[in-house]
Amino acid sequence: MFEHLDTAPPDAILGLNEAFRNDPNPDKINLSVGVYKDAAGRTPVLACVKEAERRLVEVESSKSYLAIDGLPEFGQLVRGLMFGPEHEITTSGRAVSLQTPGGTGALRVAADFLRKKLAGTTVWCSKPTWVNHPKIFEAADCPVKTYDYIDADGVGLDFDAMLKSLEQIPAGDVVLLHGCCHNPTGIDPTPEQWKQIAEVVRRRALLPLVDFAYQGFGESLEADVRGLREICSEGTEAIVCSSYSKNFGLYSERVGALTLIAEGPEAAQAALSHAKTCVRTNYSNPPQHGAAIVTTVLADAELRRQWEQELAEMRNRINSMREQFVQTMRTASPGHDFSFIAAQRGMFSFSGLTPLQVDELRTKHSVYVVTAGGRINVAGITPDNIERLCAAIGEVL
Ligand code: LMR
């Protein structure tokens, strides 16, 4: 039955992770998948998560199915985290949230929902975007196109070109925006630019779909929501796909949320009913553990304080690695200016390394970065590997 099948190409990001695992070089460096590493190169379980798990194990009395849309308190808490507990989107009933298996799960449910209920709508992604974005929407038979984003040098936002391409998107189409810490470039619009983006999206009656996977990894939990709140201002409809893999370090627990923001509560409930149908015919209902952890932490003042502190530590370490990378590259390759890396935010940066250089990094130095744009996961750089990494980059340059 399967003899006629060719082998599918490995995934552009997770395939590298597999290749890294199989690399016997003890000095190998993995800057491919977006996973945080501490200074010792470990991906830790946050202390607030450990404590929440301890409490959960004590009180858990059943492993029966959750509702199709997940834990009831989870949606309210994540909306509060994104918009603030008093914001009209959190309190008015015109927004509904479904707990999903990761941000990717949220995107796929959104894609199924769009194809079934807004058939024919094209999804417009930034050029470049996360390599999995177009694949998720195409897998659900949603047409995908791109709008301009980075400048010709690949180090900053070409805002004029971005606005110009947003102006040309037909009314009713979906525009996929990265709420903060743009993946793969680390280049975000300024607060003033977000205002202008929101104005175009509203005036042209586009449906914004905000992928919000890195809240707290840019400047702070509060500052990182400026763009999202601008896009979802009073009266606007929107879809938000949020992830808690990175900011809670819950990668393997698969915790995300799909939030549908409608004009009013009735429309929101109708939208929810259709999104639930998409879930039921896909994975039926979500897993409990990860979302129970997020719920426990966000609902408890002490655990939440601890979480915010641990999140700030992760963010500060990444930002200090950005600075150190720029400094170290000055010596490793004096002819190349990497100062743009220090200005970017989140886990990723486009290094500008060519596919050939990326290939040499892997084959000659066991350094793994994503081929497209030479995307590096800055969160994988540590005091122990930075010298070797920069020397290797200097050599391939
Ligand atoms: C990444 O871009 O590396 C992360 O979002 C993880 C993934 O699933 O690709």
Tab-separated table of C-alpha atoms and ligand atoms in Angstrom:
chain	number	residue	atom	x	y	z
A	1	MET	CA	0.000	0.000	0.000
A	2	PHE	CA	2.777	2.425	0.803
A	3	GLU	CA	5.394	1.249	-1.668
A	4	HIS	CA	4.729	4.032	-4.151
A	5	LEU	CA	5.443	6.739	-1.556
A	6	ASP	CA	8.560	8.890	-1.729
A	7	THR	CA	10.044	10.083	1.538
A	8	ALA	CA	8.794	13.549	2.495
A	9	PRO	CA	11.484	16.195	3.028
A	10	PRO	CA	12.372	16.780	6.683
A	11	ASP	CA	10.633	19.697	8.424
A	12	ALA	CA	12.583	22.948	7.946
A	13	ILE	CA	12.873	23.458	11.723
A	14	LEU	CA	12.060	20.234	13.590
A	15	GLY	CA	13.998	18.196	10.987
A	16	LEU	CA	17.149	20.099	12.021
A	17	ASN	CA	16.446	19.244	15.619
A	18	GLU	CA	16.422	15.561	14.664
A	19	ALA	CA	19.674	15.940	12.716
A	20	PHE	CA	21.201	17.693	15.742
A	21	ARG	CA	20.238	14.810	18.033
A	22	ASN	CA	21.940	12.366	15.673
A	23	ASP	CA	25.155	14.413	15.406
A	24	PRO	CA	27.884	12.665	17.476
A	25	ASN	CA	30.040	15.832	17.802
A	26	PRO	CA	30.175	16.636	21.566
A	27	ASP	CA	30.654	20.351	20.733
A	28	LYS	CA	27.539	20.636	18.558
A	29	ILE	CA	25.401	23.794	18.905
A	30	ASN	CA	21.653	23.868	18.267
A	31	LEU	CA	20.276	27.278	17.251
A	32	SER	CA	17.446	25.869	15.141
A	33	VAL	CA	14.150	25.288	16.984
A	34	GLY	CA	12.806	28.118	19.164
A	35	VAL	CA	13.478	26.681	22.600
A	36	TYR	CA	14.957	28.662	25.499
A	37	LYS	CA	18.245	27.497	27.046
A	38	ASP	CA	19.648	28.798	30.322
A	39	ALA	CA	23.318	29.744	30.748
A	40	ALA	CA	24.126	26.061	31.341
A	41	GLY	CA	22.437	25.059	28.059
A	42	ARG	CA	19.400	23.449	29.724
A	43	THR	CA	15.724	24.051	29.010
A	44	PRO	CA	14.524	24.261	32.608
A	45	VAL	CA	11.112	23.553	34.094
A	46	LEU	CA	10.211	26.899	35.697
A	47	ALA	CA	9.999	26.824	39.495
A	48	CYS	CA	6.457	28.277	39.378
A	49	VAL	CA	5.465	25.426	37.051
A	50	LYS	CA	6.947	22.807	39.401
A	51	GLU	CA	5.007	24.305	42.300
A	52	ALA	CA	1.768	24.460	40.275
A	53	GLU	CA	2.243	20.802	39.305
A	54	ARG	CA	2.788	19.822	42.926
A	55	ARG	CA	-0.483	21.520	43.889
A	56	LEU	CA	-2.333	19.989	40.947
A	57	VAL	CA	-1.232	16.455	41.764
A	58	GLU	CA	-2.551	16.930	45.289
A	59	VAL	CA	-6.032	18.105	44.284
A	60	GLU	CA	-6.605	16.287	40.990
A	61	SER	CA	-9.451	13.825	41.363
A	62	SER	CA	-10.308	12.892	37.776
A	63	LYS	CA	-8.863	12.560	34.325
A	64	SER	CA	-12.214	12.689	32.587
A	65	TYR	CA	-12.516	14.563	29.254
A	66	LEU	CA	-12.376	18.339	29.258
A	67	ALA	CA	-15.002	20.348	27.383
A	68	ILE	CA	-14.323	20.789	23.658
A	69	ASP	CA	-13.131	24.336	24.345
A	70	GLY	CA	-11.065	23.301	27.368
A	71	LEU	CA	-10.888	24.462	30.978
A	72	PRO	CA	-13.478	27.182	31.648
A	73	GLU	CA	-11.150	29.507	33.657
A	74	PHE	CA	-8.255	29.190	31.208
A	75	GLY	CA	-9.848	31.353	28.494
A	76	GLN	CA	-10.744	34.173	30.865
A	77	LEU	CA	-7.237	34.175	32.368
A	78	VAL	CA	-5.379	34.211	29.052
A	79	ARG	CA	-7.612	36.991	27.744
A	80	GLY	CA	-6.800	38.890	30.939
A	81	LEU	CA	-3.086	38.301	30.329
A	82	MET	CA	-3.296	39.611	26.763
A	83	PHE	CA	-5.744	42.493	27.151
A	84	GLY	CA	-5.805	43.180	30.895
A	85	PRO	CA	-8.446	41.869	33.330
A	86	GLU	CA	-10.628	45.002	33.021
A	87	HIS	CA	-10.406	45.416	29.234
A	88	GLU	CA	-13.757	45.246	27.437
A	89	ILE	CA	-12.496	42.294	25.353
A	90	THR	CA	-11.919	40.323	28.569
A	91	THR	CA	-15.204	41.264	30.216
A	92	SER	CA	-17.846	42.074	27.552
A	93	GLY	CA	-18.494	38.558	26.264
A	94	ARG	CA	-17.669	39.523	22.681
A	95	ALA	CA	-14.499	37.401	22.868
A	96	VAL	CA	-14.390	33.641	23.361
A	97	SER	CA	-11.330	31.448	23.813
A	98	LEU	CA	-10.701	27.788	23.156
A	99	GLN	CA	-7.831	25.989	24.846
A	100	THR	CA	-5.786	24.352	22.090
A	101	PRO	CA	-2.774	22.009	21.822
A	102	GLY	CA	-0.154	24.758	21.473
A	103	GLY	CA	-0.203	27.865	19.315
A	104	THR	CA	0.111	25.600	16.274
A	105	GLY	CA	-3.125	23.847	17.317
A	106	ALA	CA	-4.809	27.263	17.584
A	107	LEU	CA	-3.616	28.198	14.092
A	108	ARG	CA	-4.894	24.944	12.605
A	109	VAL	CA	-8.330	25.299	14.246
A	110	ALA	CA	-8.417	28.898	12.992
A	111	ALA	CA	-7.522	27.672	9.494
A	112	ASP	CA	-10.294	25.039	9.509
A	113	PHE	CA	-12.749	27.616	10.842
A	114	LEU	CA	-11.805	30.114	8.098
A	115	ARG	CA	-12.150	27.576	5.323
A	116	LYS	CA	-15.540	26.365	6.565
A	117	LYS	CA	-17.097	29.643	7.585
A	118	LEU	CA	-15.297	32.267	5.473
A	119	ALA	CA	-14.632	30.114	2.412
A	120	GLY	CA	-12.380	31.582	-0.236
A	121	THR	CA	-10.700	34.114	2.061
A	122	THR	CA	-6.999	34.449	1.380
A	123	VAL	CA	-4.584	34.505	4.330
A	124	TRP	CA	-1.820	37.091	3.877
A	125	CYS	CA	1.462	36.365	5.672
A	126	SER	CA	4.451	38.652	6.134
A	127	LYS	CA	7.394	37.935	3.838
A	128	PRO	CA	9.152	36.233	5.541
A	129	THR	CA	7.058	34.474	8.153
A	130	TRP	CA	7.355	31.333	10.309
A	131	VAL	CA	7.907	28.534	7.755
A	132	ASN	CA	4.964	26.577	9.155
A	133	HIS	CA	2.408	29.399	8.719
A	134	PRO	CA	1.689	28.902	4.995
A	135	LYS	CA	1.792	25.130	5.420
A	136	ILE	CA	-0.864	25.150	8.155
A	137	PHE	CA	-3.264	27.288	6.124
A	138	GLU	CA	-2.612	25.408	2.890
A	139	ALA	CA	-3.195	22.106	4.693
A	140	ALA	CA	-6.677	23.421	5.494
A	141	ASP	CA	-7.139	24.528	1.851
A	142	CYS	CA	-6.925	28.255	2.604
A	143	PRO	CA	-5.216	30.255	-0.148
A	144	VAL	CA	-2.048	31.998	1.125
A	145	LYS	CA	-0.307	35.130	-0.211
A	146	THR	CA	2.373	37.435	1.193
A	147	TYR	CA	2.775	41.111	2.083
A	148	ASP	CA	6.132	42.941	2.237
A	149	TYR	CA	7.883	43.157	5.581
A	150	ILE	CA	11.687	43.413	5.813
A	151	ASP	CA	14.014	45.801	4.023
A	152	ALA	CA	16.393	44.806	1.235
A	153	ASP	CA	19.301	44.346	3.693
A	154	GLY	CA	17.191	41.999	5.828
A	155	VAL	CA	17.960	43.881	9.037
A	156	GLY	CA	14.981	46.218	9.548
A	157	LEU	CA	11.314	46.752	8.737
A	158	ASP	CA	10.444	48.267	5.351
A	159	PHE	CA	7.408	49.972	6.798
A	160	ASP	CA	6.418	51.903	3.683
A	161	ALA	CA	6.452	48.725	1.604
A	162	MET	CA	4.504	46.905	4.321
A	163	LEU	CA	1.768	49.561	4.437
A	164	LYS	CA	1.639	49.720	0.659
A	165	SER	CA	1.061	45.985	0.384
A	166	LEU	CA	-1.518	45.977	3.199
A	167	GLU	CA	-3.394	48.706	1.278
A	168	GLN	CA	-3.722	46.316	-1.651
A	169	ILE	CA	-5.240	43.388	0.213
A	170	PRO	CA	-8.910	42.921	-0.755
A	171	ALA	CA	-11.521	43.677	1.926
A	172	GLY	CA	-12.539	40.596	3.901
A	173	ASP	CA	-9.203	38.815	3.524
A	174	VAL	CA	-7.196	37.732	6.547
A	175	VAL	CA	-3.936	39.452	7.465
A	176	LEU	CA	-1.673	37.397	9.703
A	177	LEU	CA	0.370	39.633	12.028
A	178	HIS	CA	3.003	38.640	14.593
A	179	GLY	CA	1.925	40.320	17.870
A	180	CYS	CA	5.527	40.702	19.077
A	181	CYS	CA	8.981	39.135	18.582
A	182	HIS	CA	8.454	38.489	14.864
A	183	ASN	CA	9.419	34.940	13.911
A	184	PRO	CA	11.826	34.567	12.061
A	185	THR	CA	13.303	38.088	11.973
A	186	GLY	CA	13.054	39.556	15.496
A	187	ILE	CA	11.965	42.807	13.803
A	188	ASP	CA	8.783	44.393	15.217
A	189	PRO	CA	6.878	47.546	14.278
A	190	THR	CA	7.169	50.474	16.728
A	191	PRO	CA	4.069	51.474	18.769
A	192	GLU	CA	3.485	54.357	16.314
A	193	GLN	CA	3.730	51.966	13.354
A	194	TRP	CA	1.260	49.562	15.013
A	195	LYS	CA	-1.262	52.438	15.147
A	196	GLN	CA	-0.895	52.951	11.417
A	197	ILE	CA	-1.129	49.202	10.703
A	198	ALA	CA	-4.319	49.021	12.790
A	199	GLU	CA	-5.758	51.984	10.897
A	200	VAL	CA	-5.170	50.321	7.490
A	201	VAL	CA	-6.527	46.972	8.697
A	202	ARG	CA	-9.709	48.663	9.967
A	203	ARG	CA	-10.212	51.015	7.027
A	204	ARG	CA	-9.758	48.221	4.495
A	205	ALA	CA	-12.033	45.862	6.476
A	206	LEU	CA	-9.375	43.144	6.751
A	207	LEU	CA	-9.716	40.415	9.355
A	208	PRO	CA	-6.589	40.465	11.564
A	209	LEU	CA	-5.252	37.145	12.757
A	210	VAL	CA	-2.582	37.786	15.369
A	211	ASP	CA	-0.072	35.048	16.154
A	212	PHE	CA	1.000	35.800	19.707
A	213	ALA	CA	3.565	33.237	20.829
A	214	TYR	CA	6.223	35.260	22.644
A	215	GLN	CA	4.481	37.588	25.122
A	216	GLY	CA	7.107	38.653	27.668
A	217	PHE	CA	10.122	37.823	25.497
A	218	GLY	CA	10.365	41.276	23.889
A	219	GLU	CA	10.325	44.139	26.396
A	220	SER	CA	7.840	43.070	29.094
A	221	LEU	CA	4.450	41.385	29.441
A	222	GLU	CA	2.766	44.791	29.223
A	223	ALA	CA	4.859	46.382	26.462
A	224	ASP	CA	4.604	43.297	24.258
A	225	VAL	CA	0.816	43.588	23.974
A	226	ARG	CA	0.829	47.142	22.585
A	227	GLY	CA	0.475	45.990	18.975
A	228	LEU	CA	-2.194	43.414	19.786
A	229	ARG	CA	-4.279	45.942	21.718
A	230	GLU	CA	-3.943	48.465	18.922
A	231	ILE	CA	-5.178	45.901	16.384
A	232	CYS	CA	-8.037	44.715	18.625
A	233	SER	CA	-9.302	48.150	19.654
A	234	GLU	CA	-12.962	48.834	20.432
A	235	GLY	CA	-15.425	47.356	17.973
A	236	THR	CA	-12.922	45.433	15.836
A	237	GLU	CA	-13.182	41.757	15.045
A	238	ALA	CA	-10.059	39.630	15.250
A	239	ILE	CA	-8.628	36.159	15.726
A	240	VAL	CA	-5.757	35.651	18.163
A	241	CYS	CA	-3.662	32.470	18.338
A	242	SER	CA	-1.586	32.548	21.510
A	243	SER	CA	0.985	30.087	22.804
A	244	TYR	CA	2.291	29.355	26.305
A	245	SER	CA	5.101	27.045	25.147
A	246	LYS	CA	7.825	29.677	25.432
A	247	ASN	CA	6.770	32.052	28.194
A	248	PHE	CA	5.862	29.188	30.569
A	249	GLY	CA	8.515	26.791	29.187
A	250	LEU	CA	5.687	24.299	28.574
A	251	TYR	CA	6.787	23.188	25.098
A	252	SER	CA	5.943	19.507	25.467
A	253	GLU	CA	2.640	20.097	27.282
A	254	ARG	CA	1.147	21.833	24.209
A	255	VAL	CA	-0.752	24.800	25.638
A	256	GLY	CA	-2.267	27.474	23.434
A	257	ALA	CA	-5.477	29.399	22.927
A	258	LEU	CA	-7.631	30.440	20.021
A	259	THR	CA	-9.482	33.659	20.831
A	260	LEU	CA	-12.260	34.811	18.532
A	261	ILE	CA	-13.231	38.454	18.968
A	262	ALA	CA	-16.601	39.341	17.459
A	263	GLU	CA	-18.765	42.471	17.356
A	264	GLY	CA	-20.959	41.264	20.180
A	265	PRO	CA	-21.573	38.297	22.518
A	266	GLU	CA	-24.134	36.586	20.260
A	267	ALA	CA	-21.810	36.531	17.255
A	268	ALA	CA	-18.990	35.361	19.526
A	269	GLN	CA	-21.075	32.395	20.738
A	270	ALA	CA	-22.011	31.467	17.172
A	271	ALA	CA	-18.340	31.609	16.141
A	272	LEU	CA	-17.433	29.481	19.170
A	273	SER	CA	-19.981	26.830	18.185
A	274	HIS	CA	-18.339	26.463	14.752
A	275	ALA	CA	-14.795	26.474	16.154
A	276	LYS	CA	-15.890	23.685	18.527
A	277	THR	CA	-17.058	21.643	15.530
A	278	CYS	CA	-13.579	22.079	14.009
A	279	VAL	CA	-11.981	20.847	17.243
A	280	ARG	CA	-14.331	17.885	17.615
A	281	THR	CA	-13.524	16.589	14.140
A	282	ASN	CA	-9.798	17.099	14.671
A	283	TYR	CA	-8.559	16.150	18.164
A	284	SER	CA	-11.955	16.056	19.933
A	285	ASN	CA	-10.966	18.013	23.043
A	286	PRO	CA	-7.691	19.332	24.459
A	287	PRO	CA	-5.285	17.755	26.951
A	288	GLN	CA	-5.578	19.002	30.512
A	289	HIS	CA	-2.228	19.169	32.250
A	290	GLY	CA	-0.427	22.123	30.607
A	291	ALA	CA	-3.465	24.390	30.631
A	292	ALA	CA	-4.142	23.462	34.276
A	293	ILE	CA	-0.604	24.643	35.084
A	294	VAL	CA	-1.077	27.975	33.275
A	295	THR	CA	-4.461	28.432	34.987
A	296	THR	CA	-2.982	27.683	38.421
A	297	VAL	CA	-0.079	30.094	37.959
A	298	LEU	CA	-2.137	32.954	36.528
A	299	ALA	CA	-4.849	32.637	39.182
A	300	ASP	CA	-2.464	32.692	42.149
A	301	ALA	CA	-0.828	36.042	43.041
A	302	GLU	CA	2.309	34.486	44.503
A	303	LEU	CA	2.897	32.023	41.639
A	304	ARG	CA	2.195	34.720	39.116
A	305	ARG	CA	4.810	37.011	40.672
A	306	GLN	CA	7.315	34.174	40.581
A	307	TRP	CA	6.457	33.465	36.940
A	308	GLU	CA	6.917	37.105	35.935
A	309	GLN	CA	10.337	37.069	37.576
A	310	GLU	CA	11.396	33.851	35.868
A	311	LEU	CA	10.149	35.180	32.535
A	312	ALA	CA	12.142	38.398	33.032
A	313	GLU	CA	15.265	36.300	33.705
A	314	MET	CA	14.802	34.430	30.414
A	315	ARG	CA	14.246	37.684	28.525
A	316	ASN	CA	17.255	39.401	30.096
A	317	ARG	CA	19.525	36.458	29.352
A	318	ILE	CA	18.504	36.452	25.683
A	319	ASN	CA	19.058	40.205	25.403
A	320	SER	CA	22.487	39.984	27.035
A	321	MET	CA	23.423	37.195	24.572
A	322	ARG	CA	22.393	39.510	21.725
A	323	GLU	CA	24.859	42.138	22.991
A	324	GLN	CA	27.629	39.588	23.541
A	325	PHE	CA	27.101	38.052	20.120
A	326	VAL	CA	27.550	41.457	18.465
A	327	GLN	CA	30.739	42.097	20.497
A	328	THR	CA	32.222	38.664	19.833
A	329	MET	CA	31.499	38.848	16.099
A	330	ARG	CA	33.439	42.139	15.939
A	331	THR	CA	36.589	40.131	16.676
A	332	ALA	CA	35.593	36.930	14.854
A	333	SER	CA	34.706	38.738	11.617
A	334	PRO	CA	35.683	42.433	11.721
A	335	GLY	CA	34.413	43.056	8.173
A	336	HIS	CA	30.797	42.178	9.050
A	337	ASP	CA	28.470	44.370	11.084
A	338	PHE	CA	26.056	42.371	13.249
A	339	SER	CA	24.918	45.307	15.414
A	340	PHE	CA	21.341	44.863	14.122
A	341	ILE	CA	21.084	41.651	16.204
A	342	ALA	CA	21.228	43.689	19.435
A	343	ALA	CA	18.300	45.853	18.315
A	344	GLN	CA	16.015	42.914	17.535
A	345	ARG	CA	13.777	41.213	20.074
A	346	GLY	CA	12.489	37.773	21.019
A	347	MET	CA	14.123	34.437	20.366
A	348	PHE	CA	15.078	34.875	16.727
A	349	SER	CA	17.168	36.916	14.335
A	350	PHE	CA	17.852	36.674	10.644
A	351	SER	CA	21.657	36.416	10.538
A	352	GLY	CA	21.814	36.959	6.766
A	353	LEU	CA	23.910	33.784	6.346
A	354	THR	CA	23.364	32.246	2.908
A	355	PRO	CA	22.091	28.657	2.467
A	356	LEU	CA	25.649	27.648	1.515
A	357	GLN	CA	27.093	29.187	4.685
A	358	VAL	CA	24.337	27.576	6.778
A	359	ASP	CA	25.201	24.245	5.182
A	360	GLU	CA	28.912	24.670	5.964
A	361	LEU	CA	28.109	25.629	9.538
A	362	ARG	CA	26.284	22.338	9.941
A	363	THR	CA	28.609	20.017	8.042
A	364	LYS	CA	31.951	21.492	9.173
A	365	HIS	CA	31.153	22.895	12.628
A	366	SER	CA	28.030	21.043	13.834
A	367	VAL	CA	26.242	24.370	14.257
A	368	TYR	CA	22.539	24.093	13.395
A	369	VAL	CA	20.607	27.157	12.182
A	370	VAL	CA	17.514	27.388	9.974
A	371	THR	CA	18.364	27.710	6.284
A	372	ALA	CA	15.841	30.434	5.385
A	373	GLY	CA	17.582	33.732	6.163
A	374	GLY	CA	20.062	31.917	8.389
A	375	ARG	CA	17.578	32.250	11.283
A	376	ILE	CA	19.335	31.815	14.606
A	377	ASN	CA	17.672	31.061	17.899
A	378	VAL	CA	19.474	33.601	20.083
A	379	ALA	CA	18.051	31.841	23.153
A	380	GLY	CA	20.313	28.877	22.339
A	381	ILE	CA	23.531	30.930	22.659
A	382	THR	CA	25.287	30.448	26.003
A	383	PRO	CA	28.503	31.786	27.615
A	384	ASP	CA	29.986	28.331	26.924
A	385	ASN	CA	29.258	28.145	23.207
A	386	ILE	CA	29.460	31.791	22.088
A	387	GLU	CA	33.188	31.853	21.270
A	388	ARG	CA	33.020	28.649	19.227
A	389	LEU	CA	29.835	29.759	17.517
A	390	CYS	CA	31.257	33.124	16.477
A	391	ALA	CA	34.532	31.567	15.330
A	392	ALA	CA	32.553	29.120	13.164
A	393	ILE	CA	30.411	31.921	11.695
A	394	GLY	CA	33.565	33.976	11.056
A	395	GLU	CA	35.048	31.035	9.204
A	396	VAL	CA	32.085	30.382	6.922
A	397	LEU	CA	31.771	34.108	6.199
B	1	LMR	C1	10.160	27.806	15.985
B	1	LMR	O1	9.855	28.617	15.115
B	1	LMR	O2	11.288	27.294	16.075
B	1	LMR	C2	9.131	27.442	17.029
B	1	LMR	O3	7.959	28.130	16.799
B	1	LMR	C3	8.933	25.980	17.162
B	1	LMR	C4	8.306	25.338	15.966
B	1	LMR	O4	7.357	24.561	16.159
B	1	LMR	O5	8.727	25.560	14.831
